[in-house]
Amino acid sequence: ETGVTQTPRHLVMGMTNKKSLKCEQHLGHNAMYWYKQSAKKPLELMFVYNFKEQTENNSVPSRFSPECPNSSHLFLHLHTLQPEDSALYLCASSQDWGRTGELFFGEGSRLTVL
Amino acid sequence: GESVGLHLPTLSVQEGDNSIINCAYSNSASDYFIWYKQESGKGPQFIIDIRSNMDKRQGQRVTVLLNKTVKHLSLQIAATQPGDSAVYFCAEMGQAGTALIFGKGTTLSVSS
């Protein structure tokens, strides 16, 4: 148990669906992250929120829309995805942004786009 | 026994052996390095970190070595156990306020 909980663990969606991934951290951290993990590729940073403000958007397509209502919750809204978006989406948190490399990851949401 | 060399996508060792996992980083401005372990079905887990003012740091059964001259990082695991079987990632960070950049992972398989 890392203190970071992601739901759902598995999601299958069609290209026209709208769905959301949820992340919650119970660690009192100030920074939260979305990473994409595809087979045979390094982890790709998608978004960073620090004190609820977005600090990084790593050229992510607009079909991915993050939302951070407070420091403990992070969402990734998905809309009209492509099959190549199928991947493991990992949420992480850290005490602060840009000073520590110790991120606490959730177990991920495995997304399959048909 | 030990296995050394350039980055390998997979590494197989016997239980009780020492393991060495290598990583080459690209940005000479990076000054902070981290190793993560990812077990099957789980997210990555922080193992150990090292800053560029050090060339060696030890943890419990793990040692990280940093060679800034050749931009090379290694993770040594002593007396490897089956529970060490996982994918290991190195990550680098440049100046404060920049994102972690993860490298390609190495899959460590430990046989009994």
PDB file of C-alpha atoms in Angstrom:
ATOM      1  CA  GLU A   1       0.000   0.000   0.000  1.00  0.00           C
ATOM      2  CA  THR A   2       1.698   3.155  -1.239  1.00  0.00           C
ATOM      3  CA  GLY A   3      -0.929   5.627  -0.080  1.00  0.00           C
ATOM      4  CA  VAL A   4      -1.948   6.364  -3.668  1.00  0.00           C
ATOM      5  CA  THR A   5      -5.160   4.747  -4.884  1.00  0.00           C
ATOM      6  CA  GLN A   6      -6.251   4.591  -8.498  1.00  0.00           C
ATOM      7  CA  THR A   7      -9.630   3.595  -9.880  1.00  0.00           C
ATOM      8  CA  PRO A   8     -10.633   1.812 -11.970  1.00  0.00           C
ATOM      9  CA  ARG A   9      -7.805  -0.706 -12.207  1.00  0.00           C
ATOM     10  CA  HIS A  10      -8.972  -1.810 -15.633  1.00  0.00           C
ATOM     11  CA  LEU A  11     -10.990   0.053 -18.240  1.00  0.00           C
ATOM     12  CA  VAL A  12     -12.099  -0.896 -21.737  1.00  0.00           C
ATOM     13  CA  MET A  13     -13.631   1.817 -23.844  1.00  0.00           C
ATOM     14  CA  GLY A  14     -14.618   2.521 -27.389  1.00  0.00           C
ATOM     15  CA  MET A  15     -13.186   5.382 -29.362  1.00  0.00           C
ATOM     16  CA  THR A  16     -16.323   7.482 -28.920  1.00  0.00           C
ATOM     17  CA  ASN A  17     -16.729   6.945 -25.176  1.00  0.00           C
ATOM     18  CA  LYS A  18     -16.040   9.395 -22.391  1.00  0.00           C
ATOM     19  CA  LYS A  19     -14.533   8.015 -19.210  1.00  0.00           C
ATOM     20  CA  SER A  20     -12.458   9.249 -16.292  1.00  0.00           C
ATOM     21  CA  LEU A  21      -9.599   7.876 -14.255  1.00  0.00           C
ATOM     22  CA  LYS A  22      -9.418   8.801 -10.597  1.00  0.00           C
ATOM     23  CA  CYS A  23      -6.470   9.089  -8.251  1.00  0.00           C
ATOM     24  CA  GLU A  24      -6.455   9.813  -4.540  1.00  0.00           C
ATOM     25  CA  GLN A  25      -3.447  10.202  -2.268  1.00  0.00           C
ATOM     26  CA  HIS A  26      -3.520   9.937   1.512  1.00  0.00           C
ATOM     27  CA  LEU A  27       0.020  11.159   2.106  1.00  0.00           C
ATOM     28  CA  GLY A  28      -0.482  14.887   2.490  1.00  0.00           C
ATOM     29  CA  HIS A  29       1.644  15.560  -0.583  1.00  0.00           C
ATOM     30  CA  ASN A  30       1.515  18.758  -2.578  1.00  0.00           C
ATOM     31  CA  ALA A  31       2.358  17.479  -6.060  1.00  0.00           C
ATOM     32  CA  MET A  32       0.487  14.942  -8.169  1.00  0.00           C
ATOM     33  CA  TYR A  33       1.361  13.439 -11.541  1.00  0.00           C
ATOM     34  CA  TRP A  34      -0.055  11.445 -14.432  1.00  0.00           C
ATOM     35  CA  TYR A  35       2.342   9.149 -16.289  1.00  0.00           C
ATOM     36  CA  LYS A  36       1.701   6.920 -19.280  1.00  0.00           C
ATOM     37  CA  GLN A  37       3.430   3.547 -19.434  1.00  0.00           C
ATOM     38  CA  SER A  38       3.436   1.719 -22.753  1.00  0.00           C
ATOM     39  CA  ALA A  39       5.134  -1.557 -23.507  1.00  0.00           C
ATOM     40  CA  LYS A  40       8.827  -1.243 -24.367  1.00  0.00           C
ATOM     41  CA  LYS A  41       8.883   2.505 -23.690  1.00  0.00           C
ATOM     42  CA  PRO A  42      10.046   4.602 -20.747  1.00  0.00           C
ATOM     43  CA  LEU A  43       7.476   6.190 -18.491  1.00  0.00           C
ATOM     44  CA  GLU A  44       6.133   9.336 -20.116  1.00  0.00           C
ATOM     45  CA  LEU A  45       5.177  12.285 -17.957  1.00  0.00           C
ATOM     46  CA  MET A  46       1.804  13.712 -18.985  1.00  0.00           C
ATOM     47  CA  PHE A  47       0.768  16.270 -16.381  1.00  0.00           C
ATOM     48  CA  VAL A  48       1.978  17.697 -13.095  1.00  0.00           C
ATOM     49  CA  TYR A  49      -0.045  19.583 -10.518  1.00  0.00           C
ATOM     50  CA  ASN A  50       1.608  21.418  -7.669  1.00  0.00           C
ATOM     51  CA  PHE A  51      -0.688  22.851  -4.995  1.00  0.00           C
ATOM     52  CA  LYS A  52      -3.610  22.220  -7.399  1.00  0.00           C
ATOM     53  CA  GLU A  53      -2.006  24.299 -10.165  1.00  0.00           C
ATOM     54  CA  GLN A  54      -0.890  22.656 -13.384  1.00  0.00           C
ATOM     55  CA  THR A  55       2.847  23.108 -13.799  1.00  0.00           C
ATOM     56  CA  GLU A  56       3.575  20.695 -16.625  1.00  0.00           C
ATOM     57  CA  ASN A  57       1.656  19.659 -19.716  1.00  0.00           C
ATOM     58  CA  ASN A  58       3.981  17.502 -21.707  1.00  0.00           C
ATOM     59  CA  SER A  59       2.458  18.115 -25.146  1.00  0.00           C
ATOM     60  CA  VAL A  60      -0.402  15.796 -24.365  1.00  0.00           C
ATOM     61  CA  PRO A  61      -3.276  15.648 -26.897  1.00  0.00           C
ATOM     62  CA  SER A  62      -6.427  17.452 -25.846  1.00  0.00           C
ATOM     63  CA  ARG A  63      -8.372  14.198 -25.760  1.00  0.00           C
ATOM     64  CA  PHE A  64      -6.738  13.816 -22.340  1.00  0.00           C
ATOM     65  CA  SER A  65      -8.003  16.397 -19.874  1.00  0.00           C
ATOM     66  CA  PRO A  66      -6.689  16.515 -16.293  1.00  0.00           C
ATOM     67  CA  GLU A  67      -8.513  17.924 -13.322  1.00  0.00           C
ATOM     68  CA  CYS A  68      -7.161  18.555  -9.832  1.00  0.00           C
ATOM     69  CA  PRO A  69      -9.921  19.783  -7.496  1.00  0.00           C
ATOM     70  CA  ASN A  70      -7.683  19.640  -4.415  1.00  0.00           C
ATOM     71  CA  SER A  71      -4.246  18.428  -3.410  1.00  0.00           C
ATOM     72  CA  SER A  72      -5.508  14.921  -2.642  1.00  0.00           C
ATOM     73  CA  HIS A  73      -7.440  14.153  -5.813  1.00  0.00           C
ATOM     74  CA  LEU A  74      -6.490  13.996  -9.462  1.00  0.00           C
ATOM     75  CA  PHE A  75      -8.601  12.983 -12.424  1.00  0.00           C
ATOM     76  CA  LEU A  76      -7.827  12.198 -16.037  1.00  0.00           C
ATOM     77  CA  HIS A  77     -10.824  12.678 -18.299  1.00  0.00           C
ATOM     78  CA  LEU A  78     -10.717  10.656 -21.499  1.00  0.00           C
ATOM     79  CA  HIS A  79     -12.615  11.533 -24.670  1.00  0.00           C
ATOM     80  CA  THR A  80     -12.477  10.144 -28.210  1.00  0.00           C
ATOM     81  CA  LEU A  81      -9.316   8.183 -27.592  1.00  0.00           C
ATOM     82  CA  GLN A  82      -7.362   6.237 -30.178  1.00  0.00           C
ATOM     83  CA  PRO A  83      -6.268   2.588 -29.994  1.00  0.00           C
ATOM     84  CA  GLU A  84      -2.657   3.751 -29.544  1.00  0.00           C
ATOM     85  CA  ASP A  85      -3.720   5.367 -26.273  1.00  0.00           C
ATOM     86  CA  SER A  86      -4.074   1.899 -24.791  1.00  0.00           C
ATOM     87  CA  ALA A  87      -1.553   1.775 -21.953  1.00  0.00           C
ATOM     88  CA  LEU A  88      -1.111   1.714 -18.202  1.00  0.00           C
ATOM     89  CA  TYR A  89      -1.827   5.127 -16.717  1.00  0.00           C
ATOM     90  CA  LEU A  90       0.003   5.751 -13.478  1.00  0.00           C
ATOM     91  CA  CYS A  91      -0.754   8.395 -10.916  1.00  0.00           C
ATOM     92  CA  ALA A  92       1.934   9.502  -8.486  1.00  0.00           C
ATOM     93  CA  SER A  93       2.407  12.038  -5.738  1.00  0.00           C
ATOM     94  CA  SER A  94       5.398  13.650  -4.040  1.00  0.00           C
ATOM     95  CA  GLN A  95       5.950  15.966  -1.124  1.00  0.00           C
ATOM     96  CA  ASP A  96       6.759  18.795  -3.499  1.00  0.00           C
ATOM     97  CA  TRP A  97       7.430  19.421  -7.158  1.00  0.00           C
ATOM     98  CA  GLY A  98      10.831  19.522  -8.734  1.00  0.00           C
ATOM     99  CA  ARG A  99      12.934  18.963  -5.615  1.00  0.00           C
ATOM    100  CA  THR A 100      12.483  15.323  -4.776  1.00  0.00           C
ATOM    101  CA  GLY A 101      12.734  12.283  -6.988  1.00  0.00           C
ATOM    102  CA  GLU A 102      10.805  10.179  -4.506  1.00  0.00           C
ATOM    103  CA  LEU A 103       7.440   9.701  -6.129  1.00  0.00           C
ATOM    104  CA  PHE A 104       4.779   7.441  -4.695  1.00  0.00           C
ATOM    105  CA  PHE A 105       2.934   5.617  -7.450  1.00  0.00           C
ATOM    106  CA  GLY A 106      -0.453   3.997  -7.512  1.00  0.00           C
ATOM    107  CA  GLU A 107      -0.921   0.593  -9.090  1.00  0.00           C
ATOM    108  CA  GLY A 108      -2.171   2.121 -12.302  1.00  0.00           C
ATOM    109  CA  SER A 109      -5.263   1.988 -14.477  1.00  0.00           C
ATOM    110  CA  ARG A 110      -4.932  -0.382 -17.423  1.00  0.00           C
ATOM    111  CA  LEU A 111      -6.735   1.234 -20.350  1.00  0.00           C
ATOM    112  CA  THR A 112      -7.728  -0.582 -23.510  1.00  0.00           C
ATOM    113  CA  VAL A 113      -9.210   1.444 -26.367  1.00  0.00           C
ATOM    114  CA  LEU A 114     -11.096  -0.595 -28.944  1.00  0.00           C
TER     115      LEU A 114
ATOM    116  CA  GLY B   1      28.468 -14.054  -9.880  1.00  0.00           C
ATOM    117  CA  GLU B   2      27.970 -10.586 -11.268  1.00  0.00           C
ATOM    118  CA  SER B   3      26.804  -9.230 -14.538  1.00  0.00           C
ATOM    119  CA  VAL B   4      28.203  -5.939 -15.765  1.00  0.00           C
ATOM    120  CA  GLY B   5      28.090  -4.116 -19.006  1.00  0.00           C
ATOM    121  CA  LEU B   6      26.057  -1.633 -20.913  1.00  0.00           C
ATOM    122  CA  HIS B   7      22.323  -1.316 -20.454  1.00  0.00           C
ATOM    123  CA  LEU B   8      20.616  -4.656 -20.985  1.00  0.00           C
ATOM    124  CA  PRO B   9      16.862  -5.061 -21.236  1.00  0.00           C
ATOM    125  CA  THR B  10      16.982  -8.298 -19.249  1.00  0.00           C
ATOM    126  CA  LEU B  11      19.226  -9.780 -16.580  1.00  0.00           C
ATOM    127  CA  SER B  12      18.970 -13.291 -15.183  1.00  0.00           C
ATOM    128  CA  VAL B  13      20.764 -14.295 -12.001  1.00  0.00           C
ATOM    129  CA  GLN B  14      20.759 -17.096  -9.467  1.00  0.00           C
ATOM    130  CA  GLU B  15      19.445 -16.555  -5.968  1.00  0.00           C
ATOM    131  CA  GLY B  16      22.273 -15.412  -3.727  1.00  0.00           C
ATOM    132  CA  ASP B  17      24.302 -13.840  -6.531  1.00  0.00           C
ATOM    133  CA  ASN B  18      25.029 -10.141  -6.732  1.00  0.00           C
ATOM    134  CA  SER B  19      23.255  -8.219  -9.483  1.00  0.00           C
ATOM    135  CA  ILE B  20      24.412  -5.103 -11.289  1.00  0.00           C
ATOM    136  CA  ILE B  21      21.972  -3.100 -13.362  1.00  0.00           C
ATOM    137  CA  ASN B  22      23.377  -0.339 -15.521  1.00  0.00           C
ATOM    138  CA  CYS B  23      21.981   2.879 -16.861  1.00  0.00           C
ATOM    139  CA  ALA B  24      23.423   5.551 -19.126  1.00  0.00           C
ATOM    140  CA  TYR B  25      21.981   9.037 -18.854  1.00  0.00           C
ATOM    141  CA  SER B  26      21.999  11.657 -21.530  1.00  0.00           C
ATOM    142  CA  ASN B  27      21.859  15.079 -19.907  1.00  0.00           C
ATOM    143  CA  SER B  28      25.148  16.270 -18.455  1.00  0.00           C
ATOM    144  CA  ALA B  29      23.196  18.934 -16.534  1.00  0.00           C
ATOM    145  CA  SER B  30      21.323  16.261 -14.586  1.00  0.00           C
ATOM    146  CA  ASP B  31      22.376  16.336 -10.963  1.00  0.00           C
ATOM    147  CA  TYR B  32      19.991  13.982  -9.247  1.00  0.00           C
ATOM    148  CA  PHE B  33      19.438  10.304 -10.004  1.00  0.00           C
ATOM    149  CA  ILE B  34      16.965   7.782  -8.730  1.00  0.00           C
ATOM    150  CA  TRP B  35      16.342   4.047  -9.057  1.00  0.00           C
ATOM    151  CA  TYR B  36      12.852   2.578  -9.078  1.00  0.00           C
ATOM    152  CA  LYS B  37      11.604  -1.010  -8.904  1.00  0.00           C
ATOM    153  CA  GLN B  38       8.369  -2.113 -10.532  1.00  0.00           C
ATOM    154  CA  GLU B  39       6.929  -5.503  -9.673  1.00  0.00           C
ATOM    155  CA  SER B  40       4.372  -7.141 -11.886  1.00  0.00           C
ATOM    156  CA  GLY B  41       0.949  -5.536 -11.513  1.00  0.00           C
ATOM    157  CA  LYS B  42       2.220  -2.687  -9.364  1.00  0.00           C
ATOM    158  CA  GLY B  43       3.407   0.853  -9.816  1.00  0.00           C
ATOM    159  CA  PRO B  44       7.096   1.817  -9.615  1.00  0.00           C
ATOM    160  CA  GLN B  45       8.556   2.007  -6.132  1.00  0.00           C
ATOM    161  CA  PHE B  46      11.431   4.262  -5.053  1.00  0.00           C
ATOM    162  CA  ILE B  47      14.577   2.360  -4.084  1.00  0.00           C
ATOM    163  CA  ILE B  48      17.440   4.797  -3.654  1.00  0.00           C
ATOM    164  CA  ASP B  49      18.674   8.135  -4.917  1.00  0.00           C
ATOM    165  CA  ILE B  50      22.000   9.903  -5.316  1.00  0.00           C
ATOM    166  CA  ARG B  51      23.018  13.488  -5.984  1.00  0.00           C
ATOM    167  CA  SER B  52      25.836  14.471  -8.282  1.00  0.00           C
ATOM    168  CA  ASN B  53      28.118  15.534  -5.433  1.00  0.00           C
ATOM    169  CA  MET B  54      28.410  11.863  -4.487  1.00  0.00           C
ATOM    170  CA  ASP B  55      29.719   8.865  -6.412  1.00  0.00           C
ATOM    171  CA  LYS B  56      28.371   6.128  -4.156  1.00  0.00           C
ATOM    172  CA  ARG B  57      25.447   5.642  -1.827  1.00  0.00           C
ATOM    173  CA  GLN B  58      24.396   2.536   0.069  1.00  0.00           C
ATOM    174  CA  GLY B  59      21.048   1.321   1.266  1.00  0.00           C
ATOM    175  CA  GLN B  60      19.808  -1.968   2.574  1.00  0.00           C
ATOM    176  CA  ARG B  61      21.369  -4.576   0.221  1.00  0.00           C
ATOM    177  CA  VAL B  62      21.554  -1.964  -2.543  1.00  0.00           C
ATOM    178  CA  THR B  63      24.318   0.360  -3.664  1.00  0.00           C
ATOM    179  CA  VAL B  64      24.109   3.042  -6.317  1.00  0.00           C
ATOM    180  CA  LEU B  65      27.250   4.155  -8.133  1.00  0.00           C
ATOM    181  CA  LEU B  66      27.491   7.317 -10.198  1.00  0.00           C
ATOM    182  CA  ASN B  67      30.184   8.014 -12.760  1.00  0.00           C
ATOM    183  CA  LYS B  68      29.626  11.517 -14.044  1.00  0.00           C
ATOM    184  CA  THR B  69      32.589  11.380 -16.403  1.00  0.00           C
ATOM    185  CA  VAL B  70      30.928   8.779 -18.590  1.00  0.00           C
ATOM    186  CA  LYS B  71      27.342   9.609 -17.519  1.00  0.00           C
ATOM    187  CA  HIS B  72      26.777   6.176 -16.111  1.00  0.00           C
ATOM    188  CA  LEU B  73      24.719   4.979 -13.183  1.00  0.00           C
ATOM    189  CA  SER B  74      24.510   1.503 -11.713  1.00  0.00           C
ATOM    190  CA  LEU B  75      22.462  -0.302  -9.094  1.00  0.00           C
ATOM    191  CA  GLN B  76      24.064  -3.167  -7.254  1.00  0.00           C
ATOM    192  CA  ILE B  77      21.888  -5.635  -5.373  1.00  0.00           C
ATOM    193  CA  ALA B  78      23.663  -7.902  -2.921  1.00  0.00           C
ATOM    194  CA  ALA B  79      22.564 -11.497  -2.320  1.00  0.00           C
ATOM    195  CA  THR B  80      19.734 -11.256  -4.837  1.00  0.00           C
ATOM    196  CA  GLN B  81      16.483 -12.874  -3.750  1.00  0.00           C
ATOM    197  CA  PRO B  82      13.452 -14.087  -5.738  1.00  0.00           C
ATOM    198  CA  GLY B  83      11.534 -11.103  -4.368  1.00  0.00           C
ATOM    199  CA  ASP B  84      13.960  -8.823  -6.217  1.00  0.00           C
ATOM    200  CA  SER B  85      12.523 -10.011  -9.537  1.00  0.00           C
ATOM    201  CA  ALA B  86      11.072  -6.898 -11.148  1.00  0.00           C
ATOM    202  CA  VAL B  87      11.715  -4.208 -13.732  1.00  0.00           C
ATOM    203  CA  TYR B  88      14.247  -1.624 -12.581  1.00  0.00           C
ATOM    204  CA  PHE B  89      14.242   1.944 -13.923  1.00  0.00           C
ATOM    205  CA  CYS B  90      16.748   4.696 -13.526  1.00  0.00           C
ATOM    206  CA  ALA B  91      15.563   8.303 -13.602  1.00  0.00           C
ATOM    207  CA  GLU B  92      17.360  11.630 -13.793  1.00  0.00           C
ATOM    208  CA  MET B  93      16.455  15.164 -12.845  1.00  0.00           C
ATOM    209  CA  GLY B  94      18.114  18.376 -13.927  1.00  0.00           C
ATOM    210  CA  GLN B  95      17.656  21.645 -12.133  1.00  0.00           C
ATOM    211  CA  ALA B  96      15.015  22.031  -9.430  1.00  0.00           C
ATOM    212  CA  GLY B  97      11.612  22.481 -10.950  1.00  0.00           C
ATOM    213  CA  THR B  98      12.152  20.060 -13.782  1.00  0.00           C
ATOM    214  CA  ALA B  99      10.543  16.710 -14.304  1.00  0.00           C
ATOM    215  CA  LEU B 100      12.004  13.282 -13.719  1.00  0.00           C
ATOM    216  CA  ILE B 101      13.079  11.594 -16.935  1.00  0.00           C
ATOM    217  CA  PHE B 102      12.859   7.825 -16.789  1.00  0.00           C
ATOM    218  CA  GLY B 103      15.100   5.474 -18.702  1.00  0.00           C
ATOM    219  CA  LYS B 104      14.245   2.177 -20.276  1.00  0.00           C
ATOM    220  CA  GLY B 105      13.818  -0.558 -17.728  1.00  0.00           C
ATOM    221  CA  THR B 106      15.850  -3.675 -17.075  1.00  0.00           C
ATOM    222  CA  THR B 107      13.927  -6.817 -16.198  1.00  0.00           C
ATOM    223  CA  LEU B 108      15.691  -8.753 -13.441  1.00  0.00           C
ATOM    224  CA  SER B 109      14.804 -12.431 -13.142  1.00  0.00           C
ATOM    225  CA  VAL B 110      16.029 -14.347 -10.114  1.00  0.00           C
ATOM    226  CA  SER B 111      15.920 -18.117 -10.160  1.00  0.00           C
ATOM    227  CA  SER B 112      16.145 -20.360  -7.123  1.00  0.00           C
TER     228      SER B 112
END
